[in-house]
PDB file of C-alpha atoms and ligand atoms in Angstrom:
ATOM      1  CA  MET S  12       0.006   0.047   0.005  1.00 45.00           C
ATOM      2  CA  SER S  13       1.254   3.472  -0.822  1.00 45.00           C
ATOM      3  CA  LYS S  14       2.173   5.554   2.248  1.00 53.00           C
ATOM      4  CA  THR S  15       1.602   8.729   0.571  1.00 72.00           C
ATOM      5  CA  ALA S  16      -2.260   8.693  -0.141  1.00 81.00           C
ATOM      6  CA  GLN S  17      -4.286   8.285   3.265  1.00 89.00           C
ATOM      7  CA  PRO S  18      -5.819   4.903   3.365  1.00 95.00           C
ATOM      8  CA  GLU S  19      -9.612   4.535   4.024  1.00 97.00           C
ATOM      9  CA  LEU S  20     -10.377   2.121   6.868  1.00 98.00           C
ATOM     10  CA  VAL S  21     -13.551   0.129   6.887  1.00 98.00           C
ATOM     11  CA  THR S  22     -14.914  -1.675   9.992  1.00 98.00           C
ATOM     12  CA  ALA S  23     -18.283  -3.463  10.476  1.00 98.00           C
ATOM     13  CA  ARG S  24     -20.357  -0.187  10.933  1.00 98.00           C
ATOM     14  CA  LEU S  25     -17.806   2.628  10.043  1.00 98.00           C
ATOM     15  CA  ARG S  26     -15.873   4.222   7.353  1.00 98.00           C
ATOM     16  CA  LEU S  27     -12.749   6.060   8.277  1.00 98.00           C
ATOM     17  CA  ARG S  28     -11.702   8.546   5.721  1.00 97.00           C
ATOM     18  CA  ALA S  29      -9.845  11.712   5.090  1.00 93.00           C
ATOM     19  CA  TYR S  30     -11.108  15.011   6.175  1.00 91.00           C
ATOM     20  CA  ARG S  31     -12.965  17.155   3.656  1.00 91.00           C
ATOM     21  CA  THR S  32     -13.892  20.986   3.972  1.00 88.00           C
ATOM     22  CA  GLU S  33     -17.435  20.242   4.233  1.00 92.00           C
ATOM     23  CA  ASP S  34     -16.896  18.249   7.354  1.00 93.00           C
ATOM     24  CA  ALA S  35     -16.126  21.396   9.390  1.00 92.00           C
ATOM     25  CA  PRO S  36     -19.679  22.342  10.577  1.00 94.00           C
ATOM     26  CA  ALA S  37     -20.309  18.725  11.811  1.00 96.00           C
ATOM     27  CA  LEU S  38     -16.950  18.556  13.550  1.00 95.00           C
ATOM     28  CA  HIS S  39     -17.614  22.070  15.118  1.00 96.00           C
ATOM     29  CA  ARG S  40     -20.343  20.535  17.040  1.00 97.00           C
ATOM     30  CA  ALA S  41     -17.574  18.853  18.927  1.00 97.00           C
ATOM     31  CA  PHE S  42     -14.574  21.263  18.663  1.00 96.00           C
ATOM     32  CA  GLY S  43     -16.950  24.285  19.672  1.00 97.00           C
ATOM     33  CA  ASP S  44     -18.452  22.639  22.531  1.00 97.00           C
ATOM     34  CA  PRO S  45     -16.746  23.483  25.936  1.00 97.00           C
ATOM     35  CA  VAL S  46     -18.099  20.143  27.506  1.00 97.00           C
ATOM     36  CA  ALA S  47     -16.728  18.045  24.643  1.00 97.00           C
ATOM     37  CA  MET S  48     -13.443  20.043  24.756  1.00 97.00           C
ATOM     38  CA  ARG S  49     -12.924  20.154  28.474  1.00 97.00           C
ATOM     39  CA  TYR S  50     -10.236  17.472  28.447  1.00 96.00           C
ATOM     40  CA  TRP S  51      -8.744  18.356  25.035  1.00 94.00           C
ATOM     41  CA  ASP S  52      -5.226  20.012  24.872  1.00 91.00           C
ATOM     42  CA  THR S  53      -6.732  23.185  23.403  1.00 91.00           C
ATOM     43  CA  GLY S  54      -9.739  25.236  24.401  1.00 94.00           C
ATOM     44  CA  PRO S  55     -13.023  25.193  22.261  1.00 96.00           C
ATOM     45  CA  SER S  56     -13.132  27.156  19.018  1.00 95.00           C
ATOM     46  CA  ALA S  57     -14.910  30.490  19.263  1.00 93.00           C
ATOM     47  CA  ASP S  58     -16.752  29.904  15.938  1.00 92.00           C
ATOM     48  CA  ALA S  59     -17.264  27.489  12.998  1.00 87.00           C
ATOM     49  CA  GLY S  60     -14.508  29.554  11.005  1.00 90.00           C
ATOM     50  CA  GLN S  61     -11.804  28.917  13.725  1.00 91.00           C
ATOM     51  CA  THR S  62     -12.762  25.226  13.761  1.00 90.00           C
ATOM     52  CA  GLU S  63     -12.363  25.036  10.008  1.00 89.00           C
ATOM     53  CA  ARG S  64      -8.940  26.824  10.120  1.00 89.00           C
ATOM     54  CA  ARG S  65      -7.705  24.556  12.977  1.00 85.00           C
ATOM     55  CA  LEU S  66      -8.829  21.417  11.219  1.00 83.00           C
ATOM     56  CA  ARG S  67      -7.293  22.582   7.824  1.00 81.00           C
ATOM     57  CA  PHE S  68      -3.980  22.549   9.504  1.00 76.00           C
ATOM     58  CA  ALA S  69      -4.281  19.695  11.972  1.00 73.00           C
ATOM     59  CA  LEU S  70      -5.882  17.296   9.686  1.00 74.00           C
ATOM     60  CA  LYS S  71      -3.274  17.503   7.010  1.00 78.00           C
ATOM     61  CA  TYR S  72      -2.042  14.011   6.209  1.00 86.00           C
ATOM     62  CA  SER S  73       1.575  13.731   7.006  1.00 90.00           C
ATOM     63  CA  PRO S  74       2.186  10.031   7.589  1.00 92.00           C
ATOM     64  CA  TYR S  75       5.443  10.190   9.179  1.00 93.00           C
ATOM     65  CA  ASP S  76       4.128  12.420  11.725  1.00 94.00           C
ATOM     66  CA  ARG S  77       0.373  12.250  11.915  1.00 93.00           C
ATOM     67  CA  ALA S  78      -3.015  11.107  10.269  1.00 94.00           C
ATOM     68  CA  VAL S  79      -6.409  12.173  10.933  1.00 94.00           C
ATOM     69  CA  TRP S  80      -9.478  10.038   9.999  1.00 96.00           C
ATOM     70  CA  ILE S  81     -13.073  11.320   9.992  1.00 96.00           C
ATOM     71  CA  VAL S  82     -15.183   8.633  11.621  1.00 98.00           C
ATOM     72  CA  THR S  83     -18.336   8.229   9.582  1.00 98.00           C
ATOM     73  CA  ARG S  84     -21.240   5.807   9.738  1.00 98.00           C
ATOM     74  CA  GLY S  85     -20.965   3.290   7.028  1.00 98.00           C
ATOM     75  CA  SER S  86     -24.802   3.031   6.354  1.00 98.00           C
ATOM     76  CA  ASP S  87     -25.538   6.681   5.914  1.00 98.00           C
ATOM     77  CA  GLY S  88     -22.096   8.761   5.741  1.00 98.00           C
ATOM     78  CA  GLU S  89     -23.157  10.608   8.973  1.00 98.00           C
ATOM     79  CA  VAL S  90     -19.888  12.224  10.464  1.00 98.00           C
ATOM     80  CA  LEU S  91     -19.529  10.900  14.079  1.00 98.00           C
ATOM     81  CA  GLY S  92     -16.168  12.181  15.157  1.00 98.00           C
ATOM     82  CA  MET S  93     -12.354  11.952  14.350  1.00 96.00           C
ATOM     83  CA  ILE S  94      -9.514   9.799  15.434  1.00 97.00           C
ATOM     84  CA  ASN S  95      -5.843  10.495  14.824  1.00 96.00           C
ATOM     85  CA  TYR S  96      -2.297   9.280  15.490  1.00 96.00           C
ATOM     86  CA  HIS S  97       0.298  12.104  15.955  1.00 95.00           C
ATOM     87  CA  HIS S  98       4.010  12.437  17.122  1.00 95.00           C
ATOM     88  CA  ARG S  99       4.794   9.237  15.270  1.00 97.00           C
ATOM     89  CA  ALA S 100       8.301   8.156  15.988  1.00 97.00           C
ATOM     90  CA  ALA S 101       8.909   5.790  13.153  1.00 96.00           C
ATOM     91  CA  ARG S 102      12.204   4.488  14.170  1.00 96.00           C
ATOM     92  CA  ALA S 103      10.934   3.739  17.747  1.00 97.00           C
ATOM     93  CA  ARG S 104       7.774   2.292  16.187  1.00 98.00           C
ATOM     94  CA  ARG S 105       5.609   4.569  18.305  1.00 98.00           C
ATOM     95  CA  VAL S 106       2.564   6.775  17.877  1.00 98.00           C
ATOM     96  CA  GLU S 107       0.196   8.881  20.234  1.00 98.00           C
ATOM     97  CA  LEU S 108      -3.592   8.506  19.628  1.00 98.00           C
ATOM     98  CA  GLY S 109      -6.331  11.030  20.016  1.00 97.00           C
ATOM     99  CA  TRP S 110     -10.039  10.625  19.681  1.00 98.00           C
ATOM    100  CA  MET S 111     -13.183  12.803  19.658  1.00 97.00           C
ATOM    101  CA  LEU S 112     -16.976  12.034  19.243  1.00 98.00           C
ATOM    102  CA  ILE S 113     -19.444  14.625  18.271  1.00 98.00           C
ATOM    103  CA  PRO S 114     -21.776  15.056  21.202  1.00 98.00           C
ATOM    104  CA  GLY S 115     -24.885  12.649  20.704  1.00 98.00           C
ATOM    105  CA  TYR S 116     -22.772   9.898  19.140  1.00 98.00           C
ATOM    106  CA  GLY S 117     -21.310   8.526  22.406  1.00 98.00           C
ATOM    107  CA  ARG S 118     -21.997   5.139  24.033  1.00 97.00           C
ATOM    108  CA  HIS S 119     -22.698   3.211  20.874  1.00 98.00           C
ATOM    109  CA  GLY S 120     -19.092   1.669  20.748  1.00 98.00           C
ATOM    110  CA  TYR S 121     -18.335   3.719  17.702  1.00 98.00           C
ATOM    111  CA  MET S 122     -14.916   4.889  18.904  1.00 98.00           C
ATOM    112  CA  THR S 123     -13.969   1.502  20.323  1.00 98.00           C
ATOM    113  CA  GLU S 124     -14.649   0.284  16.836  1.00 98.00           C
ATOM    114  CA  ALA S 125     -12.862   3.109  15.073  1.00 98.00           C
ATOM    115  CA  ALA S 126      -9.649   2.801  17.560  1.00 98.00           C
ATOM    116  CA  ARG S 127      -9.504  -0.928  16.878  1.00 98.00           C
ATOM    117  CA  GLY S 128      -9.479  -0.074  13.064  1.00 98.00           C
ATOM    118  CA  VAL S 129      -6.849   2.475  13.332  1.00 98.00           C
ATOM    119  CA  ILE S 130      -4.523   0.447  15.834  1.00 98.00           C
ATOM    120  CA  GLY S 131      -4.844  -2.535  13.573  1.00 98.00           C
ATOM    121  CA  TYR S 132      -3.864  -0.480  10.433  1.00 98.00           C
ATOM    122  CA  CYS S 133      -0.843   0.895  12.390  1.00 98.00           C
ATOM    123  CA  VAL S 134       0.326  -2.419  13.488  1.00 98.00           C
ATOM    124  CA  ARG S 135      -0.086  -4.090  10.180  1.00 97.00           C
ATOM    125  CA  GLU S 136       0.839  -1.366   7.743  1.00 96.00           C
ATOM    126  CA  LEU S 137       3.097   0.760   9.756  1.00 97.00           C
ATOM    127  CA  GLY S 138       4.798  -1.717  12.068  1.00 98.00           C
ATOM    128  CA  VAL S 139       3.846   0.449  15.306  1.00 98.00           C
ATOM    129  CA  HIS S 140       4.673  -1.428  18.376  1.00 98.00           C
ATOM    130  CA  ARG S 141       3.667   1.065  21.021  1.00 98.00           C
ATOM    131  CA  PHE S 142       0.737   3.330  21.176  1.00 98.00           C
ATOM    132  CA  GLU S 143       0.374   6.253  23.755  1.00 98.00           C
ATOM    133  CA  ALA S 144      -2.459   8.184  25.020  1.00 98.00           C
ATOM    134  CA  MET S 145      -2.210  11.195  27.321  1.00 97.00           C
ATOM    135  CA  ILE S 146      -5.494  11.420  29.281  1.00 97.00           C
ATOM    136  CA  GLU S 147      -6.678  13.550  32.043  1.00 96.00           C
ATOM    137  CA  PRO S 148      -7.480  11.723  35.215  1.00 94.00           C
ATOM    138  CA  GLY S 149     -10.967  13.046  35.306  1.00 95.00           C
ATOM    139  CA  ASN S 150     -11.753  11.875  31.721  1.00 97.00           C
ATOM    140  CA  ALA S 151     -13.543   8.766  32.783  1.00 98.00           C
ATOM    141  CA  ALA S 152     -14.980   7.959  29.033  1.00 98.00           C
ATOM    142  CA  SER S 153     -11.402   8.326  27.595  1.00 98.00           C
ATOM    143  CA  LEU S 154      -9.816   6.163  30.237  1.00 97.00           C
ATOM    144  CA  ALA S 155     -12.490   3.490  29.855  1.00 98.00           C
ATOM    145  CA  LEU S 156     -12.089   3.407  26.078  1.00 98.00           C
ATOM    146  CA  ALA S 157      -8.234   3.141  26.465  1.00 98.00           C
ATOM    147  CA  GLU S 158      -8.600   0.125  28.887  1.00 97.00           C
ATOM    148  CA  ARG S 159     -11.067  -1.599  26.673  1.00 98.00           C
ATOM    149  CA  LEU S 160      -8.282  -1.489  23.940  1.00 98.00           C
ATOM    150  CA  GLY S 161      -5.614  -2.974  26.287  1.00 98.00           C
ATOM    151  CA  PHE S 162      -3.961   0.291  27.302  1.00 98.00           C
ATOM    152  CA  ARG S 163      -2.508   0.391  30.743  1.00 97.00           C
ATOM    153  CA  ARG S 164      -1.594   3.362  32.916  1.00 97.00           C
ATOM    154  CA  GLU S 165       2.024   3.591  33.100  1.00 96.00           C
ATOM    155  CA  ALA S 166       2.923   6.555  35.108  1.00 87.00           C
ATOM    156  CA  GLU S 167       1.486   8.781  37.760  1.00 84.00           C
ATOM    157  CA  GLU S 168       0.390  12.225  36.548  1.00 93.00           C
ATOM    158  CA  LEU S 169       2.772  14.010  34.010  1.00 96.00           C
ATOM    159  CA  ARG S 170       2.434  17.272  35.892  1.00 96.00           C
ATOM    160  CA  ASP S 171       1.394  20.480  34.002  1.00 97.00           C
ATOM    161  CA  ARG S 172       2.091  18.754  30.703  1.00 96.00           C
ATOM    162  CA  ASP S 173      -0.387  20.835  28.594  1.00 96.00           C
ATOM    163  CA  CYS S 174      -1.412  24.554  29.041  1.00 96.00           C
ATOM    164  CA  VAL S 175      -4.886  25.431  27.778  1.00 96.00           C
ATOM    165  CA  ASP S 176      -5.826  29.147  27.755  1.00 93.00           C
ATOM    166  CA  GLY S 177      -3.287  29.806  30.337  1.00 96.00           C
ATOM    167  CA  GLN S 178      -4.011  26.975  32.609  1.00 96.00           C
ATOM    168  CA  PHE S 179      -1.678  24.177  33.103  1.00 97.00           C
ATOM    169  CA  ARG S 180      -3.122  20.527  32.851  1.00 96.00           C
ATOM    170  CA  SER S 181      -1.658  17.374  34.368  1.00 96.00           C
ATOM    171  CA  VAL S 182      -2.276  14.127  32.283  1.00 96.00           C
ATOM    172  CA  ALA S 183      -1.830  10.407  33.062  1.00 96.00           C
ATOM    173  CA  LEU S 184       0.291   8.446  30.531  1.00 97.00           C
ATOM    174  CA  TYR S 185      -1.325   5.259  29.130  1.00 97.00           C
ATOM    175  CA  GLY S 186       0.603   2.946  26.962  1.00 98.00           C
ATOM    176  CA  LEU S 187      -0.263  -0.126  24.774  1.00 98.00           C
ATOM    177  CA  LEU S 188       1.993  -2.477  23.123  1.00 98.00           C
ATOM    178  CA  ALA S 189       0.903  -4.283  19.990  1.00 98.00           C
ATOM    179  CA  PRO S 190       0.793  -7.803  21.389  1.00 97.00           C
ATOM    180  CA  GLU S 191      -1.450  -6.477  24.267  1.00 97.00           C
ATOM    181  CA  PHE S 192      -3.943  -5.003  21.782  1.00 97.00           C
ATOM    182  CA  VAL S 193      -7.681  -6.091  22.607  1.00 96.00           C
ATOM    183  CA  GLY S 194      -8.834  -6.138  18.935  1.00 93.00           C
TER     184      GLY S 194
HETATM  185  C1  COA O  11     -13.579   9.780  24.815  1.00 69.08           C
HETATM  186  C2  COA O  11     -14.777   9.358  23.928  1.00 69.08           C
HETATM  187  C3  COA O  11     -14.489   9.260  22.453  1.00 69.08           C
HETATM  188  C4  COA O  11     -15.403   8.055  24.433  1.00 69.08           C
HETATM  189  O1  COA O  11     -16.699   7.834  23.902  1.00 69.08           O
HETATM  190  P1  COA O  11     -17.410   6.627  24.208  1.00 69.08           P
HETATM  191  O2  COA O  11     -18.882   6.844  23.667  1.00 69.08           O
HETATM  192  O3  COA O  11     -17.403   6.290  25.718  1.00 69.08           O
HETATM  193  O4  COA O  11     -16.685   5.423  23.511  1.00 69.08           O
HETATM  194  P2  COA O  11     -17.212   4.372  22.445  1.00 69.08           P
HETATM  195  O5  COA O  11     -17.810   5.000  21.332  1.00 69.08           O
HETATM  196  O6  COA O  11     -16.205   3.508  22.201  1.00 69.08           O
HETATM  197  O7  COA O  11     -18.508   3.692  23.176  1.00 69.08           O
HETATM  198  C5  COA O  11     -18.271   2.987  24.332  1.00 69.08           C
HETATM  199  C6  COA O  11     -19.623   3.013  25.123  1.00 69.08           C
HETATM  200  O8  COA O  11     -20.599   2.446  24.236  1.00 69.08           O
HETATM  201  C7  COA O  11     -21.198   1.173  24.926  1.00 69.08           C
HETATM  202  N1  COA O  11     -21.484   0.207  23.699  1.00 69.08           N
HETATM  203  C8  COA O  11     -22.668   0.156  23.199  1.00 69.08           C
HETATM  204  N2  COA O  11     -22.644  -0.461  22.048  1.00 69.08           N
HETATM  205  C9  COA O  11     -21.291  -0.971  21.950  1.00 69.08           C
HETATM  206  C10 COA O  11     -20.619  -1.850  21.022  1.00 69.08           C
HETATM  207  N3  COA O  11     -21.265  -2.276  19.999  1.00 69.08           N
HETATM  208  N4  COA O  11     -19.170  -1.913  21.148  1.00 69.08           N
HETATM  209  C11 COA O  11     -18.663  -1.268  22.413  1.00 69.08           C
HETATM  210  N5  COA O  11     -19.316  -0.600  22.995  1.00 69.08           N
HETATM  211  C12 COA O  11     -20.504  -0.419  23.064  1.00 69.08           C
HETATM  212  C13 COA O  11     -20.094   0.765  25.885  1.00 69.08           C
HETATM  213  O9  COA O  11     -20.623  -0.062  26.833  1.00 69.08           O
HETATM  214  C14 COA O  11     -19.512   2.152  26.292  1.00 69.08           C
HETATM  215  O10 COA O  11     -20.410   2.666  27.203  1.00 69.08           O
HETATM  216  P3  COA O  11     -20.157   2.714  28.855  1.00 69.08           P
HETATM  217  O11 COA O  11     -18.952   3.690  28.958  1.00 69.08           O
HETATM  218  O12 COA O  11     -21.333   3.276  29.430  1.00 69.08           O
HETATM  219  O13 COA O  11     -19.839   1.224  29.177  1.00 69.08           O
HETATM  220  C15 COA O  11     -15.852  10.692  24.104  1.00 69.08           C
HETATM  221  O14 COA O  11     -16.210  10.552  25.483  1.00 69.08           O
HETATM  222  C16 COA O  11     -15.329  11.866  23.758  1.00 69.08           C
HETATM  223  O15 COA O  11     -15.290  12.180  22.515  1.00 69.08           O
HETATM  224  N6  COA O  11     -15.047  12.735  24.714  1.00 69.08           N
HETATM  225  C17 COA O  11     -14.617  14.174  24.368  1.00 69.08           C
HETATM  226  C18 COA O  11     -13.175  14.141  23.762  1.00 69.08           C
HETATM  227  C19 COA O  11     -12.121  13.608  24.504  1.00 69.08           C
HETATM  228  O16 COA O  11     -12.145  13.881  25.759  1.00 69.08           O
HETATM  229  N7  COA O  11     -11.265  12.978  24.129  1.00 69.08           N
HETATM  230  C20 COA O  11     -10.186  12.311  24.618  1.00 69.08           C
HETATM  231  C21 COA O  11      -9.110  13.220  25.002  1.00 69.08           C
HETATM  232  S1  COA O  11      -7.812  12.179  25.868  1.00 69.08           S
END
């Protein structure tokens, strides 16, 4: 498979595809929502235009560093959220993962299914051995998702690791090795 074109990933219920400009309004329902963004490493967007600008930059496919998939429902193409890997260290065979569902699409197992698709792809096609997730200790939904996938908490809090709108945030480090993946 070419590593220069972003691959589409298909799972039982989902199609994970590259970002398109017309996805911005749907994704703004997450990126503009202070509740959905309360554990993200940036604050919510002020308006749809800011979401569009940040996505245009952040969603650029750059496979040796990062890739973002828009999570859509296979049956009707509804945009449900996004999942990415970033900070890829190819020689160390390591990536970080990030995930976000649009409010209203939680608790259907969509992100578990999407993450399984992305992790499987990274292991098979990119040879990734280690996955990391930085999760704020209060983010129960994200911690539960990581644990469902086989991630383990590896460190006490990484203190003041992020700074969001002038406020430092501490995170927990979760790690998953490829043989431990619960697919
Ligand atoms: C983190 C986040 C993606 C998790 O969403 P989620 O809905 O809990 O995750 P899933 O889509 O995998 O759904 C799992 C839930 O669906 C349930 N479920 C229903 N059908 C399911 C199925 N077929 N398969 C798996 N789970 C299913 C699970 O039991 C689970 O619910 P529970 O937590 O009550 O047990 C979401 O909370 C979010 O977007 N948060 C805001 C952004 C954020 O903080 N991102 C992370 C930064 S580190």
